[in-house]
Structure formats: C-alpha cells, structure tokens
PDB file of C-alpha atoms in Angstrom:
ATOM      1  CA  UNK A  29     -15.698  -3.987  -0.290  1.00 38.00           C
ATOM      2  CA  UNK A  30     -15.173  -1.356  -2.927  1.00 46.00           C
ATOM      3  CA  UNK A  31     -14.556   1.875  -1.131  1.00 46.00           C
ATOM      4  CA  UNK A  32     -17.241   1.567   1.530  1.00 82.00           C
ATOM      5  CA  UNK A  33     -14.726   0.934   4.328  1.00 94.00           C
ATOM      6  CA  UNK A  34     -12.872   4.148   3.640  1.00 95.00           C
ATOM      7  CA  UNK A  35     -12.704   7.152   5.946  1.00 95.00           C
ATOM      8  CA  UNK A  36     -12.953   9.525   2.984  1.00 95.00           C
ATOM      9  CA  UNK A  37     -16.325   9.834   1.277  1.00 94.00           C
ATOM     10  CA  UNK A  38     -17.622  11.891  -1.621  1.00 94.00           C
ATOM     11  CA  UNK A  39     -19.513  15.136  -1.088  1.00 95.00           C
ATOM     12  CA  UNK A  40     -23.242  14.858  -1.774  1.00 94.00           C
ATOM     13  CA  UNK A  41     -23.889  18.376  -3.084  1.00 93.00           C
ATOM     14  CA  UNK A  42     -20.768  18.483  -5.175  1.00 97.00           C
ATOM     15  CA  UNK A  43     -20.017  21.284  -7.650  1.00 97.00           C
ATOM     16  CA  UNK A  44     -16.683  20.994  -9.389  1.00 98.00           C
ATOM     17  CA  UNK A  45     -16.577  24.587 -10.711  1.00 98.00           C
ATOM     18  CA  UNK A  46     -17.301  25.982  -7.264  1.00 98.00           C
ATOM     19  CA  UNK A  47     -14.530  23.893  -5.728  1.00 98.00           C
ATOM     20  CA  UNK A  48     -12.125  24.958  -8.465  1.00 98.00           C
ATOM     21  CA  UNK A  49     -12.808  28.603  -7.643  1.00 97.00           C
ATOM     22  CA  UNK A  50     -12.314  27.969  -3.918  1.00 97.00           C
ATOM     23  CA  UNK A  51      -8.948  26.357  -4.605  1.00 98.00           C
ATOM     24  CA  UNK A  52      -7.853  29.171  -6.894  1.00 97.00           C
ATOM     25  CA  UNK A  53      -8.808  31.714  -4.251  1.00 97.00           C
ATOM     26  CA  UNK A  54      -6.831  29.757  -1.645  1.00 97.00           C
ATOM     27  CA  UNK A  55      -3.691  30.009  -3.789  1.00 96.00           C
ATOM     28  CA  UNK A  56      -4.011  33.450  -5.377  1.00 93.00           C
ATOM     29  CA  UNK A  57      -2.047  36.448  -4.173  1.00 82.00           C
ATOM     30  CA  UNK A  58       0.245  36.447  -1.175  1.00 81.00           C
ATOM     31  CA  UNK A  59       0.339  33.419   1.037  1.00 88.00           C
ATOM     32  CA  UNK A  60      -1.624  30.215   0.692  1.00 93.00           C
ATOM     33  CA  UNK A  61      -4.765  29.244   2.585  1.00 96.00           C
ATOM     34  CA  UNK A  62      -3.818  25.649   3.375  1.00 97.00           C
ATOM     35  CA  UNK A  63      -6.924  25.102   5.483  1.00 97.00           C
ATOM     36  CA  UNK A  64      -9.163  25.926   2.525  1.00 97.00           C
ATOM     37  CA  UNK A  65      -7.239  23.500   0.320  1.00 98.00           C
ATOM     38  CA  UNK A  66      -7.568  20.732   2.930  1.00 97.00           C
ATOM     39  CA  UNK A  67     -11.250  21.556   3.447  1.00 96.00           C
ATOM     40  CA  UNK A  68     -12.054  21.068  -0.231  1.00 97.00           C
ATOM     41  CA  UNK A  69      -9.864  18.089  -1.108  1.00 97.00           C
ATOM     42  CA  UNK A  70     -10.318  15.898   1.973  1.00 97.00           C
ATOM     43  CA  UNK A  71     -14.092  16.184   1.771  1.00 96.00           C
ATOM     44  CA  UNK A  72     -14.243  14.918  -1.811  1.00 97.00           C
ATOM     45  CA  UNK A  73     -13.466  11.476  -3.158  1.00 97.00           C
ATOM     46  CA  UNK A  74     -10.960  10.662  -5.871  1.00 97.00           C
ATOM     47  CA  UNK A  75     -13.495  10.756  -8.704  1.00 97.00           C
ATOM     48  CA  UNK A  76     -14.677  14.185  -7.583  1.00 98.00           C
ATOM     49  CA  UNK A  77     -11.109  15.463  -7.321  1.00 98.00           C
ATOM     50  CA  UNK A  78     -10.545  14.449 -10.945  1.00 98.00           C
ATOM     51  CA  UNK A  79     -13.611  16.495 -11.913  1.00 98.00           C
ATOM     52  CA  UNK A  80     -12.257  19.469  -9.965  1.00 98.00           C
ATOM     53  CA  UNK A  81      -8.975  19.145 -11.863  1.00 98.00           C
ATOM     54  CA  UNK A  82     -10.837  19.329 -15.182  1.00 98.00           C
ATOM     55  CA  UNK A  83     -13.073  22.198 -14.039  1.00 98.00           C
ATOM     56  CA  UNK A  84     -10.021  24.112 -12.816  1.00 98.00           C
ATOM     57  CA  UNK A  85      -8.456  23.941 -16.250  1.00 98.00           C
ATOM     58  CA  UNK A  86     -11.636  24.798 -18.151  1.00 98.00           C
ATOM     59  CA  UNK A  87     -12.857  27.659 -15.940  1.00 97.00           C
ATOM     60  CA  UNK A  88      -9.528  29.131 -14.770  1.00 97.00           C
ATOM     61  CA  UNK A  89      -7.239  28.100 -17.605  1.00 97.00           C
ATOM     62  CA  UNK A  90      -4.513  26.823 -15.316  1.00 97.00           C
ATOM     63  CA  UNK A  91      -3.260  23.418 -14.260  1.00 98.00           C
ATOM     64  CA  UNK A  92      -4.378  22.562 -10.727  1.00 98.00           C
ATOM     65  CA  UNK A  93      -1.526  20.139 -10.035  1.00 98.00           C
ATOM     66  CA  UNK A  94       1.075  22.712 -11.158  1.00 98.00           C
ATOM     67  CA  UNK A  95      -0.528  25.371  -8.961  1.00 97.00           C
ATOM     68  CA  UNK A  96      -0.631  23.070  -5.932  1.00 98.00           C
ATOM     69  CA  UNK A  97       2.992  22.088  -6.455  1.00 97.00           C
ATOM     70  CA  UNK A  98       4.146  25.672  -6.652  1.00 96.00           C
ATOM     71  CA  UNK A  99       2.184  26.726  -3.550  1.00 96.00           C
ATOM     72  CA  UNK A 100       2.777  23.774  -1.246  1.00 97.00           C
ATOM     73  CA  UNK A 101       5.898  22.017  -0.074  1.00 96.00           C
ATOM     74  CA  UNK A 102       7.306  19.062   1.844  1.00 97.00           C
ATOM     75  CA  UNK A 103       5.251  16.177   3.141  1.00 98.00           C
ATOM     76  CA  UNK A 104       2.048  18.190   3.101  1.00 98.00           C
ATOM     77  CA  UNK A 105       2.455  18.737  -0.638  1.00 98.00           C
ATOM     78  CA  UNK A 106       3.115  15.016  -1.135  1.00 98.00           C
ATOM     79  CA  UNK A 107      -0.144  14.081   0.607  1.00 98.00           C
ATOM     80  CA  UNK A 108      -2.209  16.599  -1.358  1.00 98.00           C
ATOM     81  CA  UNK A 109      -0.701  15.626  -4.728  1.00 98.00           C
ATOM     82  CA  UNK A 110      -1.175  11.966  -3.759  1.00 98.00           C
ATOM     83  CA  UNK A 111      -4.868  12.612  -3.097  1.00 98.00           C
ATOM     84  CA  UNK A 112      -5.169  14.205  -6.541  1.00 98.00           C
ATOM     85  CA  UNK A 113      -3.620  11.197  -8.294  1.00 98.00           C
ATOM     86  CA  UNK A 114      -5.727   8.323  -9.678  1.00 97.00           C
ATOM     87  CA  UNK A 115      -5.080   5.269  -7.516  1.00 96.00           C
ATOM     88  CA  UNK A 116      -3.351   3.041 -10.093  1.00 97.00           C
ATOM     89  CA  UNK A 117      -1.144   5.893 -11.240  1.00 98.00           C
ATOM     90  CA  UNK A 118      -0.285   6.633  -7.607  1.00 98.00           C
ATOM     91  CA  UNK A 119       0.901   3.045  -7.107  1.00 98.00           C
ATOM     92  CA  UNK A 120       2.862   3.253 -10.347  1.00 98.00           C
ATOM     93  CA  UNK A 121       4.597   6.480  -9.319  1.00 97.00           C
ATOM     94  CA  UNK A 122       5.467   5.000  -5.936  1.00 97.00           C
ATOM     95  CA  UNK A 123       6.933   1.890  -7.576  1.00 97.00           C
ATOM     96  CA  UNK A 124       8.983   4.069  -9.931  1.00 97.00           C
ATOM     97  CA  UNK A 125      10.215   6.167  -7.005  1.00 95.00           C
ATOM     98  CA  UNK A 126      11.211   2.938  -5.261  1.00 95.00           C
ATOM     99  CA  UNK A 127      13.503   1.832  -8.112  1.00 92.00           C
ATOM    100  CA  UNK A 128      14.742   5.221  -9.291  1.00 88.00           C
ATOM    101  CA  UNK A 129      18.032   6.732  -8.224  1.00 73.00           C
ATOM    102  CA  UNK A 130      20.765   5.277  -6.070  1.00 74.00           C
ATOM    103  CA  UNK A 131      19.098   3.113  -3.433  1.00 80.00           C
ATOM    104  CA  UNK A 132      16.049   0.932  -3.867  1.00 85.00           C
ATOM    105  CA  UNK A 133      13.072   1.214  -1.520  1.00 92.00           C
ATOM    106  CA  UNK A 134      12.458  -2.531  -1.285  1.00 93.00           C
ATOM    107  CA  UNK A 135       9.848  -1.999   1.413  1.00 95.00           C
ATOM    108  CA  UNK A 136       7.681  -0.059  -1.019  1.00 97.00           C
ATOM    109  CA  UNK A 137       7.999  -2.668  -3.782  1.00 96.00           C
ATOM    110  CA  UNK A 138       7.150  -5.462  -1.351  1.00 97.00           C
ATOM    111  CA  UNK A 139       4.191  -3.609   0.181  1.00 97.00           C
ATOM    112  CA  UNK A 140       2.482  -2.749  -3.096  1.00 98.00           C
ATOM    113  CA  UNK A 141       3.127  -6.040  -4.890  1.00 97.00           C
ATOM    114  CA  UNK A 142       2.178  -8.234  -1.930  1.00 97.00           C
ATOM    115  CA  UNK A 143      -1.032  -6.399  -1.059  1.00 97.00           C
ATOM    116  CA  UNK A 144      -2.714  -5.579  -4.364  1.00 97.00           C
ATOM    117  CA  UNK A 145      -5.168  -7.899  -6.122  1.00 95.00           C
ATOM    118  CA  UNK A 146      -4.514  -9.513  -9.519  1.00 96.00           C
ATOM    119  CA  UNK A 147      -6.670  -6.991 -11.430  1.00 96.00           C
ATOM    120  CA  UNK A 148      -4.966  -4.112  -9.570  1.00 97.00           C
ATOM    121  CA  UNK A 149      -1.527  -5.462 -10.457  1.00 98.00           C
ATOM    122  CA  UNK A 150      -2.489  -5.906 -14.094  1.00 97.00           C
ATOM    123  CA  UNK A 151      -3.657  -2.288 -14.242  1.00 98.00           C
ATOM    124  CA  UNK A 152      -0.415  -1.222 -12.563  1.00 98.00           C
ATOM    125  CA  UNK A 153       1.597  -3.046 -15.254  1.00 98.00           C
ATOM    126  CA  UNK A 154      -0.300  -1.409 -18.115  1.00 98.00           C
ATOM    127  CA  UNK A 155      -0.057   2.053 -16.604  1.00 98.00           C
ATOM    128  CA  UNK A 156       3.616   1.636 -15.725  1.00 98.00           C
ATOM    129  CA  UNK A 157       4.526   0.706 -19.276  1.00 98.00           C
ATOM    130  CA  UNK A 158       2.403   3.551 -20.624  1.00 98.00           C
ATOM    131  CA  UNK A 159       3.963   6.116 -18.267  1.00 97.00           C
ATOM    132  CA  UNK A 160       7.611   5.135 -18.487  1.00 98.00           C
ATOM    133  CA  UNK A 161       7.961   3.165 -21.724  1.00 98.00           C
ATOM    134  CA  UNK A 162       9.565   0.299 -19.826  1.00 97.00           C
ATOM    135  CA  UNK A 163       7.912  -2.606 -18.067  1.00 97.00           C
ATOM    136  CA  UNK A 164       7.684  -2.802 -14.290  1.00 97.00           C
ATOM    137  CA  UNK A 165       9.309  -6.229 -14.498  1.00 96.00           C
ATOM    138  CA  UNK A 166      12.361  -4.829 -16.337  1.00 95.00           C
ATOM    139  CA  UNK A 167      12.776  -2.147 -13.686  1.00 94.00           C
ATOM    140  CA  UNK A 168      12.516  -4.698 -10.881  1.00 93.00           C
ATOM    141  CA  UNK A 169      15.023  -7.001 -12.571  1.00 91.00           C
ATOM    142  CA  UNK A 170      17.580  -4.252 -13.091  1.00 88.00           C
ATOM    143  CA  UNK A 171      17.167  -2.931  -9.558  1.00 76.00           C
ATOM    144  CA  UNK A 172      16.968  -5.957  -7.266  1.00 73.00           C
ATOM    145  CA  UNK A 173      18.952  -9.123  -6.947  1.00 72.00           C
ATOM    146  CA  UNK A 174      18.829 -12.796  -6.108  1.00 86.00           C
ATOM    147  CA  UNK A 175      15.760 -14.567  -4.827  1.00 87.00           C
ATOM    148  CA  UNK A 176      14.074 -11.307  -3.792  1.00 91.00           C
ATOM    149  CA  UNK A 177      14.053 -10.345  -7.462  1.00 91.00           C
ATOM    150  CA  UNK A 178      12.297 -13.596  -8.325  1.00 93.00           C
ATOM    151  CA  UNK A 179       9.681 -13.070  -5.614  1.00 95.00           C
ATOM    152  CA  UNK A 180       8.951  -9.523  -6.794  1.00 96.00           C
ATOM    153  CA  UNK A 181       8.867 -10.516 -10.464  1.00 96.00           C
ATOM    154  CA  UNK A 182       6.489 -13.367  -9.658  1.00 95.00           C
ATOM    155  CA  UNK A 183       4.172 -11.078  -7.677  1.00 97.00           C
ATOM    156  CA  UNK A 184       4.325  -8.427 -10.412  1.00 97.00           C
ATOM    157  CA  UNK A 185       2.737 -10.785 -12.939  1.00 96.00           C
ATOM    158  CA  UNK A 186      -0.606 -10.542 -11.111  1.00 95.00           C
ATOM    159  CA  UNK A 187      -1.089 -14.214 -11.836  1.00 94.00           C
ATOM    160  CA  UNK A 188      -1.883 -15.710  -8.449  1.00 95.00           C
ATOM    161  CA  UNK A 189      -4.413 -18.528  -8.592  1.00 94.00           C
ATOM    162  CA  UNK A 190      -7.813 -17.073  -7.677  1.00 92.00           C
ATOM    163  CA  UNK A 191      -9.937 -20.175  -7.295  1.00 93.00           C
ATOM    164  CA  UNK A 192     -11.658 -20.700  -3.959  1.00 93.00           C
ATOM    165  CA  UNK A 193     -11.392 -24.486  -4.171  1.00 92.00           C
ATOM    166  CA  UNK A 194      -8.871 -26.063  -1.801  1.00 95.00           C
ATOM    167  CA  UNK A 195      -7.255 -29.379  -2.664  1.00 95.00           C
ATOM    168  CA  UNK A 196      -6.615 -30.822   0.795  1.00 96.00           C
ATOM    169  CA  UNK A 197      -4.008 -33.280  -0.485  1.00 97.00           C
ATOM    170  CA  UNK A 198      -2.041 -30.567  -2.264  1.00 96.00           C
ATOM    171  CA  UNK A 199      -2.221 -28.312   0.806  1.00 97.00           C
ATOM    172  CA  UNK A 200      -0.614 -30.990   2.977  1.00 97.00           C
ATOM    173  CA  UNK A 201       1.951 -31.619   0.255  1.00 97.00           C
ATOM    174  CA  UNK A 202       2.792 -27.884   0.040  1.00 97.00           C
ATOM    175  CA  UNK A 203       3.100 -27.655   3.815  1.00 97.00           C
ATOM    176  CA  UNK A 204       5.423 -30.662   3.811  1.00 96.00           C
ATOM    177  CA  UNK A 205       7.427 -29.088   0.978  1.00 95.00           C
ATOM    178  CA  UNK A 206       7.855 -25.857   2.928  1.00 95.00           C
ATOM    179  CA  UNK A 207       8.896 -27.800   6.000  1.00 94.00           C
ATOM    180  CA  UNK A 208      11.487 -29.755   4.050  1.00 92.00           C
ATOM    181  CA  UNK A 209      12.728 -26.607   2.294  1.00 90.00           C
ATOM    182  CA  UNK A 210      13.357 -24.818   5.583  1.00 87.00           C
ATOM    183  CA  UNK A 211      13.119 -26.198   9.079  1.00 80.00           C
ATOM    184  CA  UNK A 212      14.060 -29.736   8.170  1.00 79.00           C
ATOM    185  CA  UNK A 213      17.261 -29.100   6.235  1.00 72.00           C
ATOM    186  CA  UNK A 214      20.553 -27.393   6.704  1.00 68.00           C
ATOM    187  CA  UNK A 215      20.327 -24.237   4.619  1.00 68.00           C
ATOM    188  CA  UNK A 216      17.059 -23.096   3.111  1.00 74.00           C
ATOM    189  CA  UNK A 217      15.586 -23.779  -0.305  1.00 83.00           C
ATOM    190  CA  UNK A 218      14.137 -20.295  -0.802  1.00 84.00           C
ATOM    191  CA  UNK A 219      12.873 -21.081  -4.299  1.00 87.00           C
ATOM    192  CA  UNK A 220      10.428 -23.585  -2.846  1.00 90.00           C
ATOM    193  CA  UNK A 221       8.985 -20.924  -0.532  1.00 92.00           C
ATOM    194  CA  UNK A 222       8.739 -18.503  -3.418  1.00 92.00           C
ATOM    195  CA  UNK A 223       6.899 -20.898  -5.716  1.00 92.00           C
ATOM    196  CA  UNK A 224       4.253 -21.814  -3.164  1.00 96.00           C
ATOM    197  CA  UNK A 225       3.774 -18.408  -1.533  1.00 96.00           C
ATOM    198  CA  UNK A 226       3.672 -16.441  -4.792  1.00 96.00           C
ATOM    199  CA  UNK A 227       1.387 -18.589  -6.906  1.00 94.00           C
ATOM    200  CA  UNK A 228      -1.170 -20.430  -4.756  1.00 96.00           C
ATOM    201  CA  UNK A 229      -4.611 -19.028  -3.999  1.00 96.00           C
ATOM    202  CA  UNK A 230      -5.431 -17.313  -0.727  1.00 96.00           C
ATOM    203  CA  UNK A 231      -7.788 -20.062   0.517  1.00 97.00           C
ATOM    204  CA  UNK A 232      -5.257 -22.698  -0.370  1.00 97.00           C
ATOM    205  CA  UNK A 233      -2.445 -20.908   1.454  1.00 98.00           C
ATOM    206  CA  UNK A 234      -4.521 -20.416   4.600  1.00 98.00           C
ATOM    207  CA  UNK A 235      -4.968 -24.196   4.666  1.00 98.00           C
ATOM    208  CA  UNK A 236      -1.263 -24.722   3.982  1.00 98.00           C
ATOM    209  CA  UNK A 237      -0.397 -22.472   6.955  1.00 98.00           C
ATOM    210  CA  UNK A 238      -2.667 -24.564   9.212  1.00 98.00           C
ATOM    211  CA  UNK A 239      -1.140 -27.807   7.977  1.00 98.00           C
ATOM    212  CA  UNK A 240       2.346 -26.358   8.344  1.00 97.00           C
ATOM    213  CA  UNK A 241       1.746 -25.637  12.004  1.00 97.00           C
ATOM    214  CA  UNK A 242       0.780 -29.271  12.553  1.00 97.00           C
ATOM    215  CA  UNK A 243       3.857 -30.582  10.769  1.00 96.00           C
ATOM    216  CA  UNK A 244       6.468 -28.129  12.050  1.00 95.00           C
ATOM    217  CA  UNK A 245       4.960 -27.365  15.445  1.00 96.00           C
ATOM    218  CA  UNK A 246       5.417 -23.678  14.803  1.00 96.00           C
ATOM    219  CA  UNK A 247       3.860 -20.936  12.741  1.00 97.00           C
ATOM    220  CA  UNK A 248       5.079 -20.391   9.191  1.00 97.00           C
ATOM    221  CA  UNK A 249       6.033 -16.802  10.115  1.00 97.00           C
ATOM    222  CA  UNK A 250       8.379 -18.054  12.849  1.00 96.00           C
ATOM    223  CA  UNK A 251      10.068 -20.345  10.350  1.00 94.00           C
ATOM    224  CA  UNK A 252      10.457 -17.560   7.816  1.00 94.00           C
ATOM    225  CA  UNK A 253      11.999 -15.334  10.491  1.00 95.00           C
ATOM    226  CA  UNK A 254      14.483 -17.978  11.548  1.00 93.00           C
ATOM    227  CA  UNK A 255      15.331 -19.205   8.030  1.00 89.00           C
ATOM    228  CA  UNK A 256      15.493 -15.926   6.073  1.00 90.00           C
ATOM    229  CA  UNK A 257      16.777 -12.443   6.623  1.00 91.00           C
ATOM    230  CA  UNK A 258      16.583  -8.934   5.220  1.00 93.00           C
ATOM    231  CA  UNK A 259      14.311  -8.021   2.325  1.00 92.00           C
ATOM    232  CA  UNK A 260      13.510 -11.611   1.396  1.00 93.00           C
ATOM    233  CA  UNK A 261      12.249 -12.250   4.919  1.00 95.00           C
ATOM    234  CA  UNK A 262      10.180  -9.052   4.722  1.00 96.00           C
ATOM    235  CA  UNK A 263       8.729 -10.045   1.351  1.00 96.00           C
ATOM    236  CA  UNK A 264       7.668 -13.547   2.391  1.00 96.00           C
ATOM    237  CA  UNK A 265       6.233 -12.285   5.699  1.00 97.00           C
ATOM    238  CA  UNK A 266       4.305  -9.622   3.780  1.00 98.00           C
ATOM    239  CA  UNK A 267       2.756 -12.278   1.559  1.00 98.00           C
ATOM    240  CA  UNK A 268       1.739 -14.452   4.529  1.00 98.00           C
ATOM    241  CA  UNK A 269       0.368 -11.476   6.467  1.00 98.00           C
ATOM    242  CA  UNK A 270      -1.589 -10.098   3.490  1.00 97.00           C
ATOM    243  CA  UNK A 271      -3.148 -13.513   2.935  1.00 97.00           C
ATOM    244  CA  UNK A 272      -4.190 -13.790   6.560  1.00 98.00           C
ATOM    245  CA  UNK A 273      -5.344 -10.244   7.220  1.00 98.00           C
ATOM    246  CA  UNK A 274      -4.485  -7.444   4.849  1.00 97.00           C
ATOM    247  CA  UNK A 275      -5.817  -4.733   7.166  1.00 98.00           C
ATOM    248  CA  UNK A 276      -3.528  -5.945   9.935  1.00 98.00           C
ATOM    249  CA  UNK A 277      -0.627  -5.900   7.470  1.00 98.00           C
ATOM    250  CA  UNK A 278      -1.249  -2.215   6.695  1.00 98.00           C
ATOM    251  CA  UNK A 279      -1.696  -1.448  10.391  1.00 98.00           C
ATOM    252  CA  UNK A 280       1.729  -2.938  11.016  1.00 97.00           C
ATOM    253  CA  UNK A 281       3.230  -0.922   8.137  1.00 97.00           C
ATOM    254  CA  UNK A 282       1.853   2.255   9.702  1.00 98.00           C
ATOM    255  CA  UNK A 283       3.044   1.305  13.175  1.00 98.00           C
ATOM    256  CA  UNK A 284       6.556   0.581  11.967  1.00 97.00           C
ATOM    257  CA  UNK A 285       6.673   3.820   9.997  1.00 97.00           C
ATOM    258  CA  UNK A 286       6.165   5.793  13.220  1.00 97.00           C
ATOM    259  CA  UNK A 287       7.553   3.808  16.131  1.00 91.00           C
ATOM    260  CA  UNK A 288      11.025   4.594  17.410  1.00 81.00           C
ATOM    261  CA  UNK A 289      13.157   7.500  16.296  1.00 78.00           C
ATOM    262  CA  UNK A 290      12.225   9.341  13.153  1.00 84.00           C
ATOM    263  CA  UNK A 291       9.291   8.740  10.856  1.00 90.00           C
ATOM    264  CA  UNK A 292       9.313   6.874   7.565  1.00 95.00           C
ATOM    265  CA  UNK A 293       7.184   9.470   5.790  1.00 97.00           C
ATOM    266  CA  UNK A 294       7.262   7.595   2.462  1.00 96.00           C
ATOM    267  CA  UNK A 295       5.424   4.646   4.003  1.00 97.00           C
ATOM    268  CA  UNK A 296       3.144   6.719   6.207  1.00 98.00           C
ATOM    269  CA  UNK A 297       1.988   8.899   3.307  1.00 98.00           C
ATOM    270  CA  UNK A 298       1.593   6.009   0.882  1.00 98.00           C
ATOM    271  CA  UNK A 299      -0.553   3.864   3.164  1.00 98.00           C
ATOM    272  CA  UNK A 300      -2.727   6.774   4.316  1.00 98.00           C
ATOM    273  CA  UNK A 301      -3.276   8.087   0.784  1.00 98.00           C
ATOM    274  CA  UNK A 302      -3.767   4.748  -0.950  1.00 97.00           C
ATOM    275  CA  UNK A 303      -6.110   3.173   1.635  1.00 97.00           C
ATOM    276  CA  UNK A 304      -8.186   6.165   2.818  1.00 97.00           C
ATOM    277  CA  UNK A 305     -11.025   5.425   0.396  1.00 96.00           C
ATOM    278  CA  UNK A 306     -10.760   1.646   0.515  1.00 96.00           C
ATOM    279  CA  UNK A 307     -10.331   0.148   3.994  1.00 96.00           C
ATOM    280  CA  UNK A 308      -8.922   2.732   6.413  1.00 97.00           C
ATOM    281  CA  UNK A 309     -11.776   2.127   8.880  1.00 97.00           C
ATOM    282  CA  UNK A 310     -10.712  -1.512   9.205  1.00 97.00           C
ATOM    283  CA  UNK A 311      -6.993  -0.687   9.282  1.00 98.00           C
ATOM    284  CA  UNK A 312      -7.643   1.702  12.188  1.00 97.00           C
ATOM    285  CA  UNK A 313      -9.549  -0.976  14.077  1.00 97.00           C
ATOM    286  CA  UNK A 314      -6.719  -3.482  13.567  1.00 98.00           C
ATOM    287  CA  UNK A 315      -4.169  -0.880  14.680  1.00 98.00           C
ATOM    288  CA  UNK A 316      -6.043  -0.326  17.937  1.00 97.00           C
ATOM    289  CA  UNK A 317      -6.431  -4.074  18.474  1.00 98.00           C
ATOM    290  CA  UNK A 318      -2.758  -4.813  17.793  1.00 98.00           C
ATOM    291  CA  UNK A 319      -1.075  -1.919  19.568  1.00 98.00           C
ATOM    292  CA  UNK A 320      -3.581  -0.807  22.198  1.00 97.00           C
ATOM    293  CA  UNK A 321      -3.363   2.793  21.022  1.00 96.00           C
ATOM    294  CA  UNK A 322      -5.209   4.561  18.253  1.00 97.00           C
ATOM    295  CA  UNK A 323      -3.681   5.291  14.874  1.00 98.00           C
ATOM    296  CA  UNK A 324      -4.895   8.860  15.404  1.00 97.00           C
ATOM    297  CA  UNK A 325      -2.814   9.309  18.563  1.00 97.00           C
ATOM    298  CA  UNK A 326       0.254   7.877  16.814  1.00 96.00           C
ATOM    299  CA  UNK A 327      -0.044  10.257  13.859  1.00 97.00           C
ATOM    300  CA  UNK A 328      -0.723  13.169  16.192  1.00 96.00           C
ATOM    301  CA  UNK A 329       2.405  12.466  18.207  1.00 95.00           C
ATOM    302  CA  UNK A 330       4.600  11.861  15.190  1.00 95.00           C
ATOM    303  CA  UNK A 331       3.797  14.651  12.746  1.00 97.00           C
ATOM    304  CA  UNK A 332       3.147  18.372  12.815  1.00 96.00           C
ATOM    305  CA  UNK A 333       1.617  21.333  11.012  1.00 97.00           C
ATOM    306  CA  UNK A 334      -0.574  20.993   7.914  1.00 98.00           C
ATOM    307  CA  UNK A 335       0.929  17.564   7.291  1.00 98.00           C
ATOM    308  CA  UNK A 336      -0.456  16.369  10.620  1.00 97.00           C
ATOM    309  CA  UNK A 337      -3.769  18.102   9.978  1.00 97.00           C
ATOM    310  CA  UNK A 338      -4.398  16.369   6.663  1.00 98.00           C
ATOM    311  CA  UNK A 339      -3.240  12.918   7.874  1.00 98.00           C
ATOM    312  CA  UNK A 340      -5.536  13.085  10.889  1.00 97.00           C
ATOM    313  CA  UNK A 341      -8.461  13.805   8.566  1.00 97.00           C
ATOM    314  CA  UNK A 342      -7.499  10.858   6.342  1.00 97.00           C
ATOM    315  CA  UNK A 343      -7.384   8.771   9.501  1.00 97.00           C
ATOM    316  CA  UNK A 344     -11.016   9.775  10.048  1.00 93.00           C
ATOM    317  CA  UNK A 345     -10.824  11.199  13.531  1.00 78.00           C
ATOM    318  CA  UNK A 346     -10.105   9.702  16.931  1.00 76.00           C
ATOM    319  CA  UNK A 347     -11.678   6.332  17.648  1.00 65.00           C
TER     320      UNK A 347
END
C-alpha cells in the first residue's frame, strides 16, 4: 500500500530546475503568486519536492524553505512547509510541537503513536534524537503523567508484536483479562488494558475484541468509554480504532477537527499533509461512509482563502 492510495501523485515530465525557477518567480518582487506556488507543489510528490529544494539552492543560491516562510503566512504557510518536509521529519516536528511550551497536545501524541507502524516509529525515534538531542521517550515522560504516560511510552518503542499467528487460547485469556480489569470489578485496572492493547499484534487483538464481545456482551470501545476518561480514554480508543480500520480512524480525526464551533487546524493540517500521499483516497471514502457527507464539502465549509484551496487539492477533489 505504499503511496498508491494517495491523492497526490508525482509529475511524469518533472524538471526540478524549471520548477525552482517557477517558484522563485512566484515569490520575487512585490506580492506573492500563491496560485503558482500551489500549482507547482501540489502536483509533485514528496521526493520531487526534495529535488526542487536542492535545485533551488544550486541554481538560485537561496534556501527555498526560508523564502517560502518569508512570503507566506498562517495556516497556508503551515500546509506548504509541511508538504516540503520529509514525512518522518514532519511527524517528529509535530511530536515536538505537541510537547513543547506550556500545554501538551495529547491528541497529537496519541494520533501519531497509535497510527504509525513499527518501522515508522523506529525512524521517528532516530530522527527525533538526531534533531533535538533528546529522546522522544524522555520528552513524553517529562510532559505527560500517570497511565497515559505509560501508554505513550509503550507505543513509542515501536515494539508491537508483528506476527500474523493468532493463539486462540491466549486471545480468550486476554479478553477475559480485559473484562476482569474493567467491567467486572469496581475501579479499573488500567495497566492491564495498556499491556494488552499496546503490545499484542493486530490480528491477535482483532480476535481479542471478538472474544471480548462474547464475554462482556458489549464492544470493547463501549467498555473503554464507560471505564476511562480524558486522554487515556482517547489513547486506548485510538489504538482499538487503528487496529480495526486505520482509515476510519483518520476520517474521524478529520471530522472532529471540523465539526462544531471553530476548527482544530493543527489536526486538520497534520492529517491532510501526512496522509495525502499514502491513503487519502481511502480516508475520503471512509469519511463519506461514516458521515454521509464528503470530506471535500467539510473542508470547503470550514476553511477559506489559499488555505482552503490547497487543502481541497490535497483532498483530491469532490467525490
């Protein structure tokens, strides 16, 4: 599934130097030609954008990212710079933003750590350490508390079991364990949930969820909602939902970022930028299936200006 379910594709007759010149022209002199910038960058893939960045420096002698930052602003700038950033580095910068400063953006930490694969998380750890000289785990530990911290630290190891084999006996045992840690007792043993949900393989967990329903007579998500609250609830639900259907999980993230008053631009930008070359086609389809309206119409009604223009292109048009 590498990249072929994305809405953004590479250009076939691609010339990096030519694109670099187009971008320079769009930013030179008075005023900025935002449409020209969008035209070039949205119709290239990430690898091609990296080539443009190099060509820009070698043929024009300036830094493309610096030029874009000085010419653009607000959410539109954030999308464009995001599109220019290698995918692992983009995740790393988002994680750093989530722990930096006064408040913590737990939603961002949960989303990235619950939805990325083991190899992706390992690359994130290496890059994080390289960029900031401190490990992602240390930043999580100093910025979060209690059981949520343990869930995030566990996910950040990128050590989930990846075997496809399911041990039926163990699945029933895990389901029973979860039942006894939550529904069956007064007070919840969150650590038990953490251990099972953070370390077992996807196939195994899907079986556990089926067995759980038989034992508890309700879905695991209902139990989590009634037993937990706040960020811990969000984190465990994210894990369950990513295991079941990751595209639906992202669709829900997008929906929640736009429904109601105000837009959570951090989430909207991050999901659109990080998934546009991977699985945006499938996320869009899930969005339509879950909410009866297109992602396109939601973005259109919730954003404006160049920001809206570029997001609608990342969305890949009306479906």
